[in-house]
mmCIF file of C-alpha atoms in Angstrom:
data_model
loop_
_atom_site.group_PDB
_atom_site.id
_atom_site.type_symbol
_atom_site.label_atom_id
_atom_site.label_comp_id
_atom_site.label_asym_id
_atom_site.label_seq_id
_atom_site.Cartn_x
_atom_site.Cartn_y
_atom_site.Cartn_z
ATOM 1 C CA MET A 1 0.520 -0.176 0.182
ATOM 2 C CA ARG A 2 0.981 3.266 -0.741
ATOM 3 C CA LYS A 3 0.473 6.064 1.502
ATOM 4 C CA LEU A 4 -1.330 9.697 0.549
ATOM 5 C CA ASN A 5 -0.452 12.610 0.794
ATOM 6 C CA CYS A 6 -4.210 14.167 0.264
ATOM 7 C CA ARG A 7 -7.508 12.073 1.163
ATOM 8 C CA LEU A 8 -10.000 13.289 -1.581
ATOM 9 C CA ILE A 9 -9.228 14.818 -4.604
ATOM 10 C CA VAL A 10 -11.979 16.239 -6.936
ATOM 11 C CA SER A 11 -12.303 16.563 -10.704
ATOM 12 C CA ASP A 12 -13.322 18.429 -13.146
ATOM 13 C CA PHE A 13 -15.174 16.558 -15.878
ATOM 14 C CA ASP A 14 -14.633 18.247 -19.866
ATOM 15 C CA GLY A 15 -11.840 19.862 -20.096
ATOM 16 C CA THR A 16 -9.756 17.908 -17.082
ATOM 17 C CA LEU A 17 -10.443 15.188 -16.818
ATOM 18 C CA ILE A 18 -10.958 13.937 -20.493
ATOM 19 C CA ASP A 19 -9.207 14.923 -23.626
ATOM 20 C CA ASP A 20 -9.975 16.900 -26.337
ATOM 21 C CA ASN A 21 -11.594 13.312 -28.043
ATOM 22 C CA GLN A 22 -13.567 12.903 -25.415
ATOM 23 C CA THR A 23 -11.706 9.832 -24.136
ATOM 24 C CA ILE A 24 -9.995 8.947 -21.154
ATOM 25 C CA LEU A 25 -6.646 8.817 -21.072
ATOM 26 C CA PRO A 26 -5.709 4.514 -20.019
ATOM 27 C CA LYS A 27 -2.458 6.698 -17.442
ATOM 28 C CA VAL A 28 -5.388 9.019 -16.082
ATOM 29 C CA LYS A 29 -8.263 5.668 -15.376
ATOM 30 C CA GLN A 30 -4.340 3.852 -14.195
ATOM 31 C CA ALA A 31 -3.947 6.996 -11.497
ATOM 32 C CA ILE A 32 -7.499 6.996 -10.452
ATOM 33 C CA ASP A 33 -7.406 3.209 -10.297
ATOM 34 C CA GLU A 34 -3.905 3.575 -7.989
ATOM 35 C CA TYR A 35 -5.590 6.243 -5.403
ATOM 36 C CA VAL A 36 -8.626 4.699 -5.702
ATOM 37 C CA SER A 37 -7.036 1.364 -4.808
ATOM 38 C CA ASN A 38 -4.200 2.743 -1.561
ATOM 39 C CA GLY A 39 -7.606 4.344 -0.022
ATOM 40 C CA GLY A 40 -7.859 7.886 -1.401
ATOM 41 C CA ILE A 41 -11.279 9.133 -2.589
ATOM 42 C CA PHE A 42 -11.612 10.190 -6.655
ATOM 43 C CA ALA A 43 -15.314 12.240 -7.515
ATOM 44 C CA VAL A 44 -16.178 14.665 -10.665
ATOM 45 C CA CYS A 45 -17.591 18.549 -9.759
ATOM 46 C CA THR A 46 -18.842 19.024 -13.333
ATOM 47 C CA GLY A 47 -21.017 21.875 -14.923
ATOM 48 C CA ARG A 48 -22.905 18.698 -17.131
ATOM 49 C CA MET A 49 -26.253 17.167 -15.918
ATOM 50 C CA LEU A 50 -26.713 14.259 -13.860
ATOM 51 C CA ARG A 51 -28.811 11.967 -16.863
ATOM 52 C CA SER A 52 -25.135 13.475 -18.321
ATOM 53 C CA ILE A 53 -22.826 12.575 -15.882
ATOM 54 C CA LEU A 54 -24.116 9.054 -14.099
ATOM 55 C CA PRO A 55 -22.935 7.196 -16.474
ATOM 56 C CA GLN A 56 -19.721 8.505 -17.527
ATOM 57 C CA VAL A 57 -18.320 8.071 -13.665
ATOM 58 C CA LYS A 58 -20.098 4.567 -13.567
ATOM 59 C CA LYS A 59 -18.252 3.021 -15.906
ATOM 60 C CA LEU A 60 -15.853 5.393 -14.922
ATOM 61 C CA GLY A 61 -15.345 2.628 -11.550
ATOM 62 C CA LEU A 62 -15.857 5.336 -9.540
ATOM 63 C CA ARG A 63 -18.010 4.843 -6.473
ATOM 64 C CA GLY A 64 -19.433 7.458 -3.111
ATOM 65 C CA LEU A 65 -20.424 10.375 -4.631
ATOM 66 C CA VAL A 66 -21.038 12.624 -8.017
ATOM 67 C CA ILE A 67 -21.441 16.562 -8.277
ATOM 68 C CA ALA A 68 -23.639 17.725 -11.460
ATOM 69 C CA TYR A 69 -24.681 21.428 -12.236
ATOM 70 C CA GLN A 70 -21.938 22.285 -11.084
ATOM 71 C CA GLY A 71 -23.027 21.962 -7.075
ATOM 72 C CA THR A 72 -26.262 22.076 -7.731
ATOM 73 C CA VAL A 73 -27.168 18.748 -8.006
ATOM 74 C CA ILE A 74 -25.451 15.523 -5.902
ATOM 75 C CA ALA A 75 -25.895 11.894 -6.162
ATOM 76 C CA ASP A 76 -24.843 8.795 -5.230
ATOM 77 C CA ILE A 77 -23.960 7.030 -8.252
ATOM 78 C CA GLU A 78 -25.142 3.212 -7.414
ATOM 79 C CA SER A 79 -27.854 3.927 -7.121
ATOM 80 C CA GLY A 80 -28.507 7.348 -8.997
ATOM 81 C CA LYS A 81 -30.383 8.182 -5.219
ATOM 82 C CA ILE A 82 -30.166 11.769 -5.341
ATOM 83 C CA ILE A 83 -28.651 13.710 -1.929
ATOM 84 C CA LYS A 84 -29.845 17.430 -2.548
ATOM 85 C CA ASN A 85 -31.391 18.552 -6.309
ATOM 86 C CA GLY A 86 -30.893 22.278 -5.779
ATOM 87 C CA GLY A 87 -32.113 25.022 -8.054
ATOM 88 C CA MET A 88 -34.210 27.774 -9.261
ATOM 89 C CA PRO A 89 -37.913 28.340 -8.831
ATOM 90 C CA TYR A 90 -39.553 29.675 -12.471
ATOM 91 C CA GLU A 91 -40.216 32.538 -11.901
ATOM 92 C CA TYR A 92 -36.535 33.126 -11.195
ATOM 93 C CA VAL A 93 -36.233 31.737 -14.772
ATOM 94 C CA ALA A 94 -38.499 33.894 -16.289
ATOM 95 C CA GLU A 95 -36.242 36.752 -15.203
ATOM 96 C CA ILE A 96 -32.753 35.214 -16.686
ATOM 97 C CA CYS A 97 -34.555 34.316 -19.546
ATOM 98 C CA ARG A 98 -36.970 37.495 -20.462
ATOM 99 C CA VAL A 99 -32.907 39.262 -20.067
ATOM 100 C CA LEU A 100 -31.513 37.126 -23.014
ATOM 101 C CA GLU A 101 -34.754 37.551 -24.776
ATOM 102 C CA SER A 102 -34.130 41.321 -24.777
ATOM 103 C CA LEU A 103 -30.648 40.715 -25.262
ATOM 104 C CA ASN A 104 -31.573 38.276 -28.701
ATOM 105 C CA GLN A 105 -29.104 35.233 -27.178
ATOM 106 C CA PRO A 106 -30.318 32.278 -27.203
ATOM 107 C CA ILE A 107 -31.553 29.213 -24.378
ATOM 108 C CA ASN A 108 -30.900 26.428 -22.941
ATOM 109 C CA ILE A 109 -32.387 25.545 -19.829
ATOM 110 C CA TYR A 110 -32.791 21.957 -17.389
ATOM 111 C CA SER A 111 -34.745 20.780 -15.442
ATOM 112 C CA ASP A 112 -34.016 17.596 -13.682
ATOM 113 C CA ASN A 113 -32.592 15.282 -16.145
ATOM 114 C CA LEU A 114 -34.383 17.495 -19.248
ATOM 115 C CA LEU A 115 -32.996 20.299 -21.573
ATOM 116 C CA TYR A 116 -35.220 22.676 -22.808
ATOM 117 C CA THR A 117 -33.451 24.896 -25.923
ATOM 118 C CA ASP A 118 -35.565 27.325 -28.355
ATOM 119 C CA ILE A 119 -32.805 26.665 -30.824
ATOM 120 C CA GLU A 120 -33.836 25.341 -33.796
ATOM 121 C CA GLU A 121 -32.991 21.636 -34.639
ATOM 122 C CA GLY A 122 -30.312 21.154 -37.230
ATOM 123 C CA ASN A 123 -28.231 24.148 -36.047
ATOM 124 C CA GLU A 124 -24.453 22.481 -35.258
ATOM 125 C CA TYR A 125 -23.228 24.151 -32.517
ATOM 126 C CA LEU A 126 -26.513 22.427 -30.337
ATOM 127 C CA GLU A 127 -25.620 18.996 -32.299
ATOM 128 C CA LEU A 128 -22.427 19.150 -31.389
ATOM 129 C CA TYR A 129 -23.833 20.038 -27.938
ATOM 130 C CA GLU A 130 -26.161 17.365 -28.264
ATOM 131 C CA LYS A 131 -23.128 14.372 -29.152
ATOM 132 C CA ILE A 132 -20.433 15.335 -26.591
ATOM 133 C CA VAL A 133 -23.441 15.076 -23.057
ATOM 134 C CA GLU A 134 -25.145 12.408 -25.205
ATOM 135 C CA VAL A 135 -29.069 14.510 -24.308
ATOM 136 C CA LYS A 136 -30.935 15.478 -27.009
ATOM 137 C CA ALA A 137 -32.873 19.262 -26.103
ATOM 138 C CA GLU A 138 -36.595 19.268 -26.006
ATOM 139 C CA HIS A 139 -37.654 22.318 -28.519
ATOM 140 C CA VAL A 140 -39.179 25.314 -27.254
ATOM 141 C CA CYS A 141 -41.623 26.928 -29.427
ATOM 142 C CA GLY A 142 -42.287 30.799 -29.240
ATOM 143 C CA LYS A 143 -40.654 32.730 -25.555
ATOM 144 C CA MET A 144 -39.152 30.255 -23.878
ATOM 145 C CA SER A 145 -40.091 32.976 -20.700
ATOM 146 C CA ASP A 146 -43.704 31.913 -20.935
ATOM 147 C CA PHE A 147 -42.655 28.364 -21.373
ATOM 148 C CA VAL A 148 -41.325 28.093 -18.250
ATOM 149 C CA GLU A 149 -44.230 30.257 -16.338
ATOM 150 C CA LYS A 150 -46.543 28.041 -18.350
ATOM 151 C CA GLU A 151 -45.545 25.095 -17.166
ATOM 152 C CA LYS A 152 -43.664 26.059 -13.467
ATOM 153 C CA LEU A 153 -40.507 24.836 -13.902
ATOM 154 C CA PHE A 154 -37.688 24.150 -11.545
ATOM 155 C CA CYS A 155 -34.616 24.345 -12.700
ATOM 156 C CA GLN A 156 -30.415 23.950 -12.483
ATOM 157 C CA LYS A 157 -29.170 25.901 -14.552
ATOM 158 C CA VAL A 158 -29.538 28.643 -18.221
ATOM 159 C CA ALA A 159 -27.318 28.230 -20.389
ATOM 160 C CA ILE A 160 -26.226 30.016 -23.788
ATOM 161 C CA LEU A 161 -24.371 28.847 -26.491
ATOM 162 C CA VAL A 162 -21.884 31.534 -28.126
ATOM 163 C CA LYS A 163 -19.688 32.051 -29.861
ATOM 164 C CA SER A 164 -15.919 31.885 -27.862
ATOM 165 C CA GLU A 165 -14.987 35.263 -29.553
ATOM 166 C CA GLU A 166 -18.666 36.974 -27.585
ATOM 167 C CA ARG A 167 -17.834 34.786 -24.754
ATOM 168 C CA ASP A 168 -16.957 37.611 -22.816
ATOM 169 C CA GLU A 169 -18.294 39.466 -23.933
ATOM 170 C CA LEU A 170 -21.662 37.325 -22.905
ATOM 171 C CA TYR A 171 -20.697 36.609 -19.933
ATOM 172 C CA ASP A 172 -19.296 40.406 -18.528
ATOM 173 C CA MET A 173 -23.362 41.804 -19.342
ATOM 174 C CA LEU A 174 -24.703 38.718 -17.572
ATOM 175 C CA LYS A 175 -21.980 39.845 -14.264
ATOM 176 C CA GLU A 176 -23.387 43.709 -14.074
ATOM 177 C CA ARG A 177 -27.250 42.066 -14.905
ATOM 178 C CA LEU A 178 -27.588 39.212 -12.324
ATOM 179 C CA GLY A 179 -24.575 38.696 -11.089
ATOM 180 C CA SER A 180 -25.895 40.557 -7.327
ATOM 181 C CA ARG A 181 -29.155 37.539 -7.625
ATOM 182 C CA PHE A 182 -27.342 34.291 -9.854
ATOM 183 C CA ASP A 183 -24.383 32.476 -10.337
ATOM 184 C CA VAL A 184 -23.146 33.846 -13.830
ATOM 185 C CA THR A 185 -20.061 31.792 -14.745
ATOM 186 C CA CYS A 186 -18.182 29.382 -18.112
ATOM 187 C CA SER A 187 -17.762 25.806 -17.849
ATOM 188 C CA ALA A 188 -16.771 26.210 -21.284
ATOM 189 C CA SER A 189 -14.927 28.636 -24.132
ATOM 190 C CA VAL A 190 -18.556 29.020 -25.720
ATOM 191 C CA LEU A 191 -21.287 28.232 -23.338
ATOM 192 C CA VAL A 192 -21.914 30.995 -20.518
ATOM 193 C CA GLU A 193 -24.168 29.654 -17.517
ATOM 194 C CA VAL A 194 -26.983 31.509 -15.103
ATOM 195 C CA SER A 195 -27.512 29.587 -11.610
ATOM 196 C CA PRO A 196 -28.242 29.753 -8.629
ATOM 197 C CA LEU A 197 -25.891 32.010 -6.340
ATOM 198 C CA GLY A 198 -24.147 29.567 -3.452
ATOM 199 C CA ASP A 199 -25.003 26.614 -5.502
ATOM 200 C CA ASN A 200 -20.832 26.916 -6.977
ATOM 201 C CA LYS A 201 -18.406 23.549 -7.057
ATOM 202 C CA GLY A 202 -16.858 25.142 -4.111
ATOM 203 C CA GLU A 203 -20.161 24.536 -2.030
ATOM 204 C CA ALA A 204 -20.088 21.113 -3.173
ATOM 205 C CA LEU A 205 -15.803 19.868 -2.739
ATOM 206 C CA LYS A 206 -16.266 21.679 1.130
ATOM 207 C CA TYR A 207 -19.820 19.255 1.005
ATOM 208 C CA LEU A 208 -18.126 16.471 -0.106
ATOM 209 C CA ALA A 209 -14.753 17.106 2.507
ATOM 210 C CA ASP A 210 -17.737 16.971 5.627
ATOM 211 C CA TYR A 211 -19.277 13.994 3.660
ATOM 212 C CA TYR A 212 -16.460 12.014 4.056
ATOM 213 C CA ASN A 213 -14.758 13.753 6.734
ATOM 214 C CA ILE A 214 -11.809 14.921 5.518
ATOM 215 C CA PRO A 215 -10.017 18.497 6.780
ATOM 216 C CA LEU A 216 -10.224 20.352 3.601
ATOM 217 C CA GLU A 217 -7.087 21.096 3.852
ATOM 218 C CA LEU A 218 -6.175 17.327 2.480
ATOM 219 C CA THR A 219 -7.379 17.516 -0.374
ATOM 220 C CA VAL A 220 -7.391 18.735 -4.374
ATOM 221 C CA ALA A 221 -9.102 20.364 -6.452
ATOM 222 C CA ALA A 222 -8.785 20.431 -10.305
ATOM 223 C CA GLY A 223 -9.883 22.286 -13.112
ATOM 224 C CA ASP A 224 -9.950 23.940 -16.691
ATOM 225 C CA ASN A 225 -12.475 26.928 -16.770
ATOM 226 C CA LEU A 226 -13.941 29.640 -14.479
ATOM 227 C CA ASN A 227 -16.382 27.297 -12.673
ATOM 228 C CA ASP A 228 -14.156 25.474 -11.815
ATOM 229 C CA LEU A 229 -12.545 29.088 -9.662
ATOM 230 C CA PRO A 230 -14.716 28.617 -6.352
ATOM 231 C CA MET A 231 -13.181 24.954 -6.096
ATOM 232 C CA ILE A 232 -9.802 25.810 -6.813
ATOM 233 C CA LEU A 233 -10.325 28.245 -3.415
ATOM 234 C CA VAL A 234 -11.983 26.218 -1.832
ATOM 235 C CA ALA A 235 -9.319 23.378 -1.687
ATOM 236 C CA GLY A 236 -6.584 22.774 0.711
ATOM 237 C CA THR A 237 -4.526 22.879 -3.058
ATOM 238 C CA GLY A 238 -6.139 23.900 -5.920
ATOM 239 C CA VAL A 239 -4.988 22.657 -10.172
ATOM 240 C CA ALA A 240 -5.606 24.410 -12.670
ATOM 241 C CA VAL A 241 -4.640 21.710 -15.872
ATOM 242 C CA GLY A 242 -2.136 23.343 -18.561
ATOM 243 C CA ASN A 243 -5.219 24.653 -20.894
ATOM 244 C CA ALA A 244 -7.358 26.105 -18.464
ATOM 245 C CA ALA A 245 -8.306 29.383 -18.617
ATOM 246 C CA PRO A 246 -5.833 32.925 -17.463
ATOM 247 C CA ALA A 247 -8.358 33.861 -14.799
ATOM 248 C CA LEU A 248 -8.394 30.212 -13.536
ATOM 249 C CA LYS A 249 -4.210 29.382 -13.362
ATOM 250 C CA LYS A 250 -3.323 32.479 -11.615
ATOM 251 C CA ALA A 251 -5.689 31.226 -9.099
ATOM 252 C CA ALA A 252 -4.192 28.137 -8.632
ATOM 253 C CA ASN A 253 -1.176 26.314 -6.363
ATOM 254 C CA PHE A 254 0.363 24.387 -9.170
ATOM 255 C CA VAL A 255 -0.065 24.575 -13.207
ATOM 256 C CA SER A 256 -0.053 20.851 -14.694
ATOM 257 C CA VAL A 257 0.530 19.621 -17.856
ATOM 258 C CA THR A 258 -2.544 20.123 -20.384
ATOM 259 C CA ASN A 259 -5.507 17.575 -20.635
ATOM 260 C CA ASN A 260 -4.404 16.461 -23.923
ATOM 261 C CA GLU A 261 -1.893 15.271 -21.942
ATOM 262 C CA GLY A 262 -2.922 13.649 -19.286
ATOM 263 C CA ALA A 263 -3.139 16.507 -16.596
ATOM 264 C CA LEU A 264 -5.004 13.996 -13.128
ATOM 265 C CA ALA A 265 -2.223 10.730 -13.936
ATOM 266 C CA GLN A 266 0.414 13.782 -13.148
ATOM 267 C CA ILE A 267 -1.868 15.257 -10.557
ATOM 268 C CA ILE A 268 -2.168 12.322 -8.405
ATOM 269 C CA GLU A 269 1.368 11.410 -9.051
ATOM 270 C CA LYS A 270 2.457 14.932 -7.441
ATOM 271 C CA PHE A 271 -0.627 14.935 -4.961
ATOM 272 C CA GLY A 272 -1.618 12.384 -4.160
ATOM 273 C CA PHE A 273 0.978 9.720 -2.655
ATOM 274 C CA ALA A 274 3.427 10.931 -0.322
#
């Protein structure tokens, strides 16, 4: 048995744990298996829907808890039982949608295991997104705000698919207009997301540490984008992968190699074992 240096490693999924081809490199899988077999706890904390991430962590052979919707939903991997199901009442979601409609932005809303969109069928960006997350969107005709109010949808988040060169401008605009009441963040170069204030990856990491009775100083968190910033700051050791956003690299204690080079294998070896 190898001696552990930290007892809990929490990783983002897209852009961190998996490479750009949406695969887990063999050396990353081997490193995770070795860490877990020696008594460490490895968990995934992602912005993906639970419906999207649950099959992935099962394929990895992980047990225990998984974090979805960047902290809003926490579930047991083996049973699928939801331990925490946060979100926003339909009045808040409709308000966010009206702001986006005033900006002529396309809207995706996430209600438990369902994804709704007002983007027309056949849109190449939407189809690529659906392929990556392995979830087919339900198309909504008319204003999304009206649909949300009519169906009284309780939602985990609202997301906007944008061109990468337009993301930062939209992020800044929504941060100014909605940031005092909601969490506005980015999980990818083409996504801006609005979710419940306080339901972030940092709070999720605190929950995991408490659940497993592990001091925060014995935790490591790794990520690549702005939605990972809260857990990078909360963890005993915060790591930005080599392909991470500049703001995340600046805040991290360590910058690893990229996801395409097997970042998690390096992180586990460097910080997981004594």
